[in-house]
Structures are given as structure tokens and as C-alpha cells.
Amino acid sequence: MDTSHEKIAADWIIYARSTRLSSDDEHERGWVLYELARSNPEVAWQVISKLVNSYAEADLFSDDETEAKAVLSNLAAGPFEELLAEHGPVFIERLEAAARQDRRLFWTLGCIWKNSMTDEIWSRVHAAAGRISR
């Protein structure tokens, strides 16, 4: 199995686009990012960053329903949320700094739910998202 960051990101996009229609193989490949969020958070963060950076800012801040919104909102409420629930203290400062510099990440953070994050980490995620839930 190709486990390059590009392949993992591409597999996530396929999975997020067609969750209900995905084959067992597509489903399994899509879940690789969930597993990385738990077991290899640095690689998960790199793939998450690659996914966020693969879409234009205009696709997120428009009134239209876009692939970018669908894929990144699923990413946020899935592996990204898992990463922060499991490893929030390690990533929160990096995430806060990146969200100040990149409106795409800022937008994506607004789609994350608290899950099992500590109150402190959740408060900081919510603040980094501009206290907005999408």
C-alpha cells in the first residue's frame, strides 16, 4: 500500500466525496488518516495541512456548496478532531499560529466539534476558529 502523504490525502478526498457509495477498499483507505491521527500524529498533521492547502480560499468563503467545503468539513469532524482529541496539547500552539496565517485552516477549524478534547484545548480551538461553528 502506498502510504505517501499525497496518496493518503487523495484517498481521504475519495472517501469524503462518496462515503455512502464507497467500496470497502475506498472506505478502508479513507480510514488510514483516522488511524494516523491516533498513532502517528505528525504524519496526520502533515496530511491534514496538505488537504487544507489543496483548496482555494474562495471555495470556502463563498455561498455555494463546494467540494472544498464538503471535504474539509468531513476532515474537521473526523481525523482532525481525532488528532486534537488525542494529541491537542502537542499541536495547539502550532494550530493557533497556522490559523492566524491561513484563512482556509481558520475555516476548517470552525467545523471541528469538542469530542473528547479537554476544555482548555477546545476553548483554544474554538478561539482559533473565531468562535464560529460552521
Short mmCIF file of N, CA and C in Angstrom, two decimals:
data_model
loop_
_atom_site.label_atom_id
_atom_site.label_comp_id
_atom_site.label_asym_id
_atom_site.label_seq_id
_atom_site.Cartn_x
_atom_site.Cartn_y
_atom_site.Cartn_z
N MET A 1 0.84 -1.18 0.00
CA MET A 1 0.00 0.00 0.00
C MET A 1 0.89 1.25 0.00
N ASP A 2 0.57 2.19 -0.88
CA ASP A 2 1.29 3.46 -0.95
C ASP A 2 0.84 4.32 0.22
N THR A 3 1.76 4.67 1.08
CA THR A 3 1.40 5.47 2.26
C THR A 3 2.00 6.88 2.19
N SER A 4 2.31 7.36 0.98
CA SER A 4 2.82 8.72 0.87
C SER A 4 1.74 9.71 1.29
N HIS A 5 2.17 10.88 1.69
CA HIS A 5 1.21 11.90 2.12
C HIS A 5 0.21 12.23 1.01
N GLU A 6 0.71 12.28 -0.23
CA GLU A 6 -0.17 12.59 -1.36
C GLU A 6 -1.23 11.51 -1.53
N LYS A 7 -0.84 10.26 -1.40
CA LYS A 7 -1.78 9.15 -1.57
C LYS A 7 -2.80 9.13 -0.45
N ILE A 8 -2.36 9.35 0.77
CA ILE A 8 -3.29 9.38 1.90
C ILE A 8 -4.28 10.52 1.73
N ALA A 9 -3.80 11.69 1.30
CA ALA A 9 -4.69 12.83 1.06
C ALA A 9 -5.68 12.52 -0.06
N ALA A 10 -5.19 11.95 -1.15
CA ALA A 10 -6.07 11.62 -2.28
C ALA A 10 -7.12 10.59 -1.86
N ASP A 11 -6.72 9.60 -1.08
CA ASP A 11 -7.67 8.59 -0.60
C ASP A 11 -8.72 9.21 0.32
N TRP A 12 -8.31 10.18 1.14
CA TRP A 12 -9.29 10.85 2.01
C TRP A 12 -10.32 11.60 1.16
N ILE A 13 -9.86 12.28 0.12
CA ILE A 13 -10.79 13.04 -0.73
C ILE A 13 -11.79 12.09 -1.38
N ILE A 14 -11.33 10.97 -1.88
CA ILE A 14 -12.24 9.98 -2.49
C ILE A 14 -13.25 9.51 -1.45
N TYR A 15 -12.77 9.20 -0.27
CA TYR A 15 -13.65 8.73 0.82
C TYR A 15 -14.66 9.81 1.20
N ALA A 16 -14.21 11.03 1.39
CA ALA A 16 -15.10 12.11 1.84
C ALA A 16 -16.14 12.47 0.78
N ARG A 17 -15.79 12.34 -0.48
CA ARG A 17 -16.73 12.65 -1.56
C ARG A 17 -17.85 11.63 -1.64
N SER A 18 -17.55 10.40 -1.30
CA SER A 18 -18.51 9.33 -1.60
C SER A 18 -18.65 8.34 -0.46
N THR A 19 -18.77 8.81 0.76
CA THR A 19 -18.82 7.92 1.92
C THR A 19 -19.88 6.84 1.77
N ARG A 20 -21.06 7.22 1.35
CA ARG A 20 -22.14 6.23 1.24
C ARG A 20 -21.96 5.29 0.07
N LEU A 21 -21.24 5.73 -0.94
CA LEU A 21 -21.11 4.93 -2.15
C LEU A 21 -19.74 4.27 -2.29
N SER A 22 -18.88 4.45 -1.31
CA SER A 22 -17.52 3.94 -1.44
C SER A 22 -17.48 2.43 -1.31
N SER A 23 -16.55 1.85 -2.04
CA SER A 23 -16.32 0.41 -1.93
C SER A 23 -15.63 0.14 -0.60
N ASP A 24 -15.56 -1.12 -0.23
CA ASP A 24 -14.87 -1.48 1.01
C ASP A 24 -13.42 -1.02 0.99
N ASP A 25 -12.77 -1.16 -0.18
CA ASP A 25 -11.38 -0.76 -0.31
C ASP A 25 -11.23 0.76 -0.15
N GLU A 26 -12.11 1.54 -0.78
CA GLU A 26 -12.06 3.00 -0.64
C GLU A 26 -12.32 3.41 0.81
N HIS A 27 -13.26 2.74 1.43
CA HIS A 27 -13.58 3.02 2.83
C HIS A 27 -12.36 2.75 3.72
N GLU A 28 -11.74 1.62 3.51
CA GLU A 28 -10.57 1.25 4.31
C GLU A 28 -9.43 2.23 4.10
N ARG A 29 -9.18 2.63 2.85
CA ARG A 29 -8.11 3.59 2.57
C ARG A 29 -8.43 4.96 3.17
N GLY A 30 -9.71 5.33 3.17
CA GLY A 30 -10.11 6.60 3.77
C GLY A 30 -9.87 6.64 5.27
N TRP A 31 -9.96 5.49 5.91
CA TRP A 31 -9.77 5.42 7.37
C TRP A 31 -8.31 5.45 7.79
N VAL A 32 -7.39 5.36 6.85
CA VAL A 32 -5.96 5.43 7.19
C VAL A 32 -5.66 6.73 7.94
N LEU A 33 -6.26 7.83 7.51
CA LEU A 33 -6.00 9.11 8.16
C LEU A 33 -6.51 9.13 9.60
N TYR A 34 -7.62 8.47 9.88
CA TYR A 34 -8.09 8.34 11.27
C TYR A 34 -7.05 7.61 12.12
N GLU A 35 -6.53 6.53 11.58
CA GLU A 35 -5.53 5.75 12.32
C GLU A 35 -4.27 6.57 12.56
N LEU A 36 -3.85 7.32 11.55
CA LEU A 36 -2.67 8.17 11.71
C LEU A 36 -2.90 9.24 12.77
N ALA A 37 -4.10 9.76 12.85
CA ALA A 37 -4.41 10.79 13.85
C ALA A 37 -4.18 10.26 15.26
N ARG A 38 -4.38 8.97 15.45
CA ARG A 38 -4.17 8.36 16.76
C ARG A 38 -2.72 7.92 16.96
N SER A 39 -2.16 7.26 15.93
CA SER A 39 -0.89 6.56 16.12
C SER A 39 0.34 7.30 15.59
N ASN A 40 0.16 8.20 14.64
CA ASN A 40 1.29 8.93 14.07
C ASN A 40 0.84 10.37 13.80
N PRO A 41 0.67 11.14 14.86
CA PRO A 41 0.05 12.46 14.72
C PRO A 41 0.84 13.44 13.86
N GLU A 42 2.15 13.33 13.83
CA GLU A 42 2.93 14.25 12.99
C GLU A 42 2.62 14.03 11.51
N VAL A 43 2.54 12.78 11.10
CA VAL A 43 2.18 12.49 9.71
C VAL A 43 0.74 12.92 9.45
N ALA A 44 -0.15 12.65 10.39
CA ALA A 44 -1.55 13.07 10.23
C ALA A 44 -1.63 14.58 10.04
N TRP A 45 -0.90 15.35 10.85
CA TRP A 45 -0.90 16.81 10.73
C TRP A 45 -0.40 17.24 9.34
N GLN A 46 0.64 16.59 8.84
CA GLN A 46 1.17 16.93 7.51
C GLN A 46 0.12 16.66 6.43
N VAL A 47 -0.59 15.54 6.54
CA VAL A 47 -1.62 15.21 5.55
C VAL A 47 -2.79 16.18 5.68
N ILE A 48 -3.20 16.49 6.90
CA ILE A 48 -4.29 17.44 7.12
C ILE A 48 -3.92 18.79 6.51
N SER A 49 -2.70 19.24 6.75
CA SER A 49 -2.25 20.52 6.18
C SER A 49 -2.27 20.47 4.66
N LYS A 50 -1.82 19.37 4.10
CA LYS A 50 -1.83 19.20 2.64
C LYS A 50 -3.26 19.28 2.10
N LEU A 51 -4.19 18.64 2.78
CA LEU A 51 -5.59 18.67 2.34
C LEU A 51 -6.15 20.09 2.41
N VAL A 52 -5.93 20.77 3.52
CA VAL A 52 -6.43 22.14 3.66
C VAL A 52 -5.84 23.03 2.58
N ASN A 53 -4.55 22.87 2.31
CA ASN A 53 -3.87 23.71 1.32
C ASN A 53 -4.22 23.35 -0.11
N SER A 54 -4.90 22.25 -0.33
CA SER A 54 -5.21 21.84 -1.70
C SER A 54 -6.44 22.55 -2.27
N TYR A 55 -7.12 23.34 -1.47
CA TYR A 55 -8.32 24.05 -1.92
C TYR A 55 -8.11 25.55 -1.86
N ALA A 56 -8.77 26.24 -2.77
CA ALA A 56 -8.70 27.70 -2.82
C ALA A 56 -9.55 28.31 -1.71
N GLU A 57 -9.05 29.38 -1.14
CA GLU A 57 -9.78 30.09 -0.09
C GLU A 57 -11.18 30.49 -0.57
N ALA A 58 -11.28 30.91 -1.81
CA ALA A 58 -12.57 31.36 -2.36
C ALA A 58 -13.62 30.25 -2.34
N ASP A 59 -13.18 28.99 -2.42
CA ASP A 59 -14.12 27.86 -2.40
C ASP A 59 -14.72 27.65 -1.01
N LEU A 60 -14.09 28.17 0.01
CA LEU A 60 -14.60 28.03 1.38
C LEU A 60 -15.44 29.21 1.81
N PHE A 61 -15.10 30.38 1.32
CA PHE A 61 -15.79 31.61 1.74
C PHE A 61 -16.75 32.10 0.66
N SER A 62 -17.47 31.17 0.08
CA SER A 62 -18.50 31.52 -0.90
C SER A 62 -19.84 31.00 -0.39
N ASP A 63 -20.90 31.45 -1.01
CA ASP A 63 -22.24 30.98 -0.64
C ASP A 63 -22.57 29.65 -1.30
N ASP A 64 -21.75 29.21 -2.24
CA ASP A 64 -22.00 27.97 -2.97
C ASP A 64 -21.57 26.75 -2.16
N GLU A 65 -22.24 25.64 -2.43
CA GLU A 65 -21.78 24.36 -1.89
C GLU A 65 -20.64 23.90 -2.78
N THR A 66 -19.48 23.66 -2.20
CA THR A 66 -18.31 23.29 -2.99
C THR A 66 -17.71 21.99 -2.48
N GLU A 67 -16.91 21.38 -3.33
CA GLU A 67 -16.19 20.18 -2.90
C GLU A 67 -15.29 20.51 -1.72
N ALA A 68 -14.66 21.68 -1.75
CA ALA A 68 -13.77 22.07 -0.65
C ALA A 68 -14.51 22.06 0.68
N LYS A 69 -15.70 22.63 0.71
CA LYS A 69 -16.48 22.65 1.95
C LYS A 69 -16.84 21.24 2.40
N ALA A 70 -17.25 20.40 1.47
CA ALA A 70 -17.64 19.03 1.82
C ALA A 70 -16.45 18.24 2.35
N VAL A 71 -15.33 18.29 1.65
CA VAL A 71 -14.16 17.50 2.04
C VAL A 71 -13.57 18.01 3.35
N LEU A 72 -13.39 19.34 3.47
CA LEU A 72 -12.74 19.87 4.66
C LEU A 72 -13.63 19.83 5.90
N SER A 73 -14.94 19.94 5.73
CA SER A 73 -15.81 19.80 6.90
C SER A 73 -15.80 18.36 7.41
N ASN A 74 -15.74 17.39 6.50
CA ASN A 74 -15.62 15.99 6.91
C ASN A 74 -14.26 15.72 7.55
N LEU A 75 -13.23 16.33 7.01
CA LEU A 75 -11.90 16.21 7.60
C LEU A 75 -11.90 16.76 9.02
N ALA A 76 -12.51 17.93 9.19
CA ALA A 76 -12.53 18.59 10.51
C ALA A 76 -13.28 17.76 11.53
N ALA A 77 -14.44 17.25 11.15
CA ALA A 77 -15.28 16.49 12.08
C ALA A 77 -14.85 15.04 12.19
N GLY A 78 -13.77 14.69 11.51
CA GLY A 78 -13.25 13.33 11.54
C GLY A 78 -11.83 13.29 12.06
N PRO A 79 -10.87 13.04 11.17
CA PRO A 79 -9.49 12.86 11.63
C PRO A 79 -8.86 14.07 12.32
N PHE A 80 -9.22 15.29 11.87
CA PHE A 80 -8.65 16.49 12.51
C PHE A 80 -9.13 16.58 13.96
N GLU A 81 -10.41 16.36 14.16
CA GLU A 81 -10.98 16.34 15.51
C GLU A 81 -10.33 15.25 16.36
N GLU A 82 -10.13 14.10 15.76
CA GLU A 82 -9.48 12.97 16.46
C GLU A 82 -8.05 13.34 16.86
N LEU A 83 -7.32 13.97 15.95
CA LEU A 83 -5.96 14.40 16.25
C LEU A 83 -5.93 15.32 17.47
N LEU A 84 -6.84 16.27 17.50
CA LEU A 84 -6.86 17.22 18.62
C LEU A 84 -7.37 16.59 19.91
N ALA A 85 -8.28 15.65 19.81
CA ALA A 85 -8.77 14.95 21.00
C ALA A 85 -7.65 14.10 21.62
N GLU A 86 -6.84 13.49 20.77
CA GLU A 86 -5.78 12.61 21.25
C GLU A 86 -4.47 13.33 21.57
N HIS A 87 -4.16 14.37 20.79
CA HIS A 87 -2.83 14.99 20.88
C HIS A 87 -2.90 16.52 20.91
N GLY A 88 -4.00 17.06 21.36
CA GLY A 88 -4.20 18.51 21.36
C GLY A 88 -3.07 19.31 21.98
N PRO A 89 -2.59 18.94 23.18
CA PRO A 89 -1.53 19.73 23.81
C PRO A 89 -0.25 19.85 22.96
N VAL A 90 0.01 18.85 22.15
CA VAL A 90 1.21 18.86 21.31
C VAL A 90 1.03 19.80 20.11
N PHE A 91 -0.20 19.92 19.62
CA PHE A 91 -0.45 20.63 18.36
C PHE A 91 -1.10 22.00 18.50
N ILE A 92 -1.64 22.34 19.64
CA ILE A 92 -2.49 23.52 19.73
C ILE A 92 -1.75 24.82 19.38
N GLU A 93 -0.53 25.00 19.85
CA GLU A 93 0.18 26.24 19.53
C GLU A 93 0.48 26.34 18.04
N ARG A 94 0.87 25.24 17.44
CA ARG A 94 1.14 25.21 16.00
C ARG A 94 -0.13 25.53 15.22
N LEU A 95 -1.22 24.94 15.66
CA LEU A 95 -2.51 25.15 15.00
C LEU A 95 -2.96 26.60 15.12
N GLU A 96 -2.83 27.18 16.30
CA GLU A 96 -3.24 28.58 16.50
C GLU A 96 -2.44 29.51 15.59
N ALA A 97 -1.13 29.30 15.52
CA ALA A 97 -0.28 30.14 14.66
C ALA A 97 -0.65 29.97 13.20
N ALA A 98 -0.86 28.74 12.78
CA ALA A 98 -1.21 28.48 11.38
C ALA A 98 -2.56 29.08 11.02
N ALA A 99 -3.53 29.02 11.92
CA ALA A 99 -4.87 29.56 11.65
C ALA A 99 -4.85 31.08 11.51
N ARG A 100 -3.92 31.73 12.19
CA ARG A 100 -3.79 33.19 12.05
C ARG A 100 -3.25 33.56 10.67
N GLN A 101 -2.50 32.65 10.06
CA GLN A 101 -1.87 32.91 8.77
C GLN A 101 -2.68 32.40 7.58
N ASP A 102 -3.57 31.45 7.80
CA ASP A 102 -4.26 30.79 6.69
C ASP A 102 -5.76 30.72 6.95
N ARG A 103 -6.52 31.47 6.18
CA ARG A 103 -7.97 31.50 6.36
C ARG A 103 -8.62 30.16 6.02
N ARG A 104 -7.97 29.33 5.22
CA ARG A 104 -8.53 28.01 4.93
C ARG A 104 -8.51 27.14 6.19
N LEU A 105 -7.43 27.21 6.93
CA LEU A 105 -7.36 26.46 8.20
C LEU A 105 -8.33 27.07 9.21
N PHE A 106 -8.39 28.38 9.27
CA PHE A 106 -9.36 29.08 10.13
C PHE A 106 -10.77 28.57 9.84
N TRP A 107 -11.14 28.48 8.57
CA TRP A 107 -12.48 28.00 8.18
C TRP A 107 -12.67 26.55 8.65
N THR A 108 -11.68 25.72 8.40
CA THR A 108 -11.77 24.29 8.73
C THR A 108 -11.93 24.09 10.24
N LEU A 109 -11.24 24.88 11.03
CA LEU A 109 -11.36 24.75 12.49
C LEU A 109 -12.79 24.98 12.97
N GLY A 110 -13.54 25.79 12.26
CA GLY A 110 -14.93 26.05 12.64
C GLY A 110 -15.84 24.86 12.46
N CYS A 111 -15.34 23.81 11.83
CA CYS A 111 -16.14 22.59 11.61
C CYS A 111 -15.80 21.48 12.60
N ILE A 112 -14.87 21.75 13.49
CA ILE A 112 -14.47 20.76 14.50
C ILE A 112 -15.43 20.83 15.68
N TRP A 113 -15.75 19.66 16.23
CA TRP A 113 -16.57 19.57 17.43
C TRP A 113 -15.66 19.22 18.60
N LYS A 114 -16.16 19.41 19.81
CA LYS A 114 -15.33 19.20 21.00
C LYS A 114 -14.86 17.75 21.15
N ASN A 115 -15.75 16.79 20.88
CA ASN A 115 -15.38 15.39 21.04
C ASN A 115 -14.85 15.19 22.46
N SER A 116 -13.71 14.56 22.62
CA SER A 116 -13.17 14.31 23.96
C SER A 116 -11.98 15.20 24.27
N MET A 117 -11.89 16.36 23.61
CA MET A 117 -10.84 17.32 23.92
C MET A 117 -11.03 17.85 25.34
N THR A 118 -9.94 18.21 25.96
CA THR A 118 -10.06 18.88 27.26
C THR A 118 -10.74 20.23 27.04
N ASP A 119 -11.30 20.78 28.10
CA ASP A 119 -11.94 22.09 27.99
C ASP A 119 -10.94 23.15 27.53
N GLU A 120 -9.71 23.07 28.02
CA GLU A 120 -8.70 24.06 27.63
C GLU A 120 -8.40 23.99 26.13
N ILE A 121 -8.16 22.78 25.62
CA ILE A 121 -7.85 22.63 24.19
C ILE A 121 -9.05 23.07 23.36
N TRP A 122 -10.25 22.65 23.74
CA TRP A 122 -11.45 23.03 23.00
C TRP A 122 -11.61 24.55 22.96
N SER A 123 -11.40 25.20 24.09
CA SER A 123 -11.52 26.65 24.15
C SER A 123 -10.54 27.32 23.19
N ARG A 124 -9.34 26.80 23.11
CA ARG A 124 -8.33 27.37 22.22
C ARG A 124 -8.64 27.08 20.76
N VAL A 125 -9.14 25.89 20.46
CA VAL A 125 -9.56 25.58 19.08
C VAL A 125 -10.69 26.50 18.68
N HIS A 126 -11.67 26.63 19.55
CA HIS A 126 -12.84 27.48 19.26
C HIS A 126 -12.41 28.94 19.06
N ALA A 127 -11.47 29.42 19.86
CA ALA A 127 -10.96 30.79 19.70
C ALA A 127 -10.20 30.93 18.38
N ALA A 128 -9.41 29.93 18.02
CA ALA A 128 -8.65 29.98 16.77
C ALA A 128 -9.57 29.98 15.55
N ALA A 129 -10.79 29.46 15.73
CA ALA A 129 -11.79 29.45 14.66
C ALA A 129 -12.66 30.70 14.68
N GLY A 130 -12.30 31.66 15.50
CA GLY A 130 -13.08 32.89 15.59
C GLY A 130 -14.38 32.71 16.34
N ARG A 131 -14.43 31.68 17.18
CA ARG A 131 -15.63 31.36 17.97
C ARG A 131 -16.86 31.13 17.09
N ILE A 132 -16.60 30.61 15.91
CA ILE A 132 -17.68 30.33 14.95
C ILE A 132 -17.74 28.83 14.73
N SER A 133 -18.94 28.30 14.69
CA SER A 133 -19.15 26.90 14.30
C SER A 133 -19.85 26.91 12.95
N ARG A 134 -19.32 26.13 12.04
CA ARG A 134 -19.90 26.09 10.69
C ARG A 134 -20.79 24.90 10.53
#
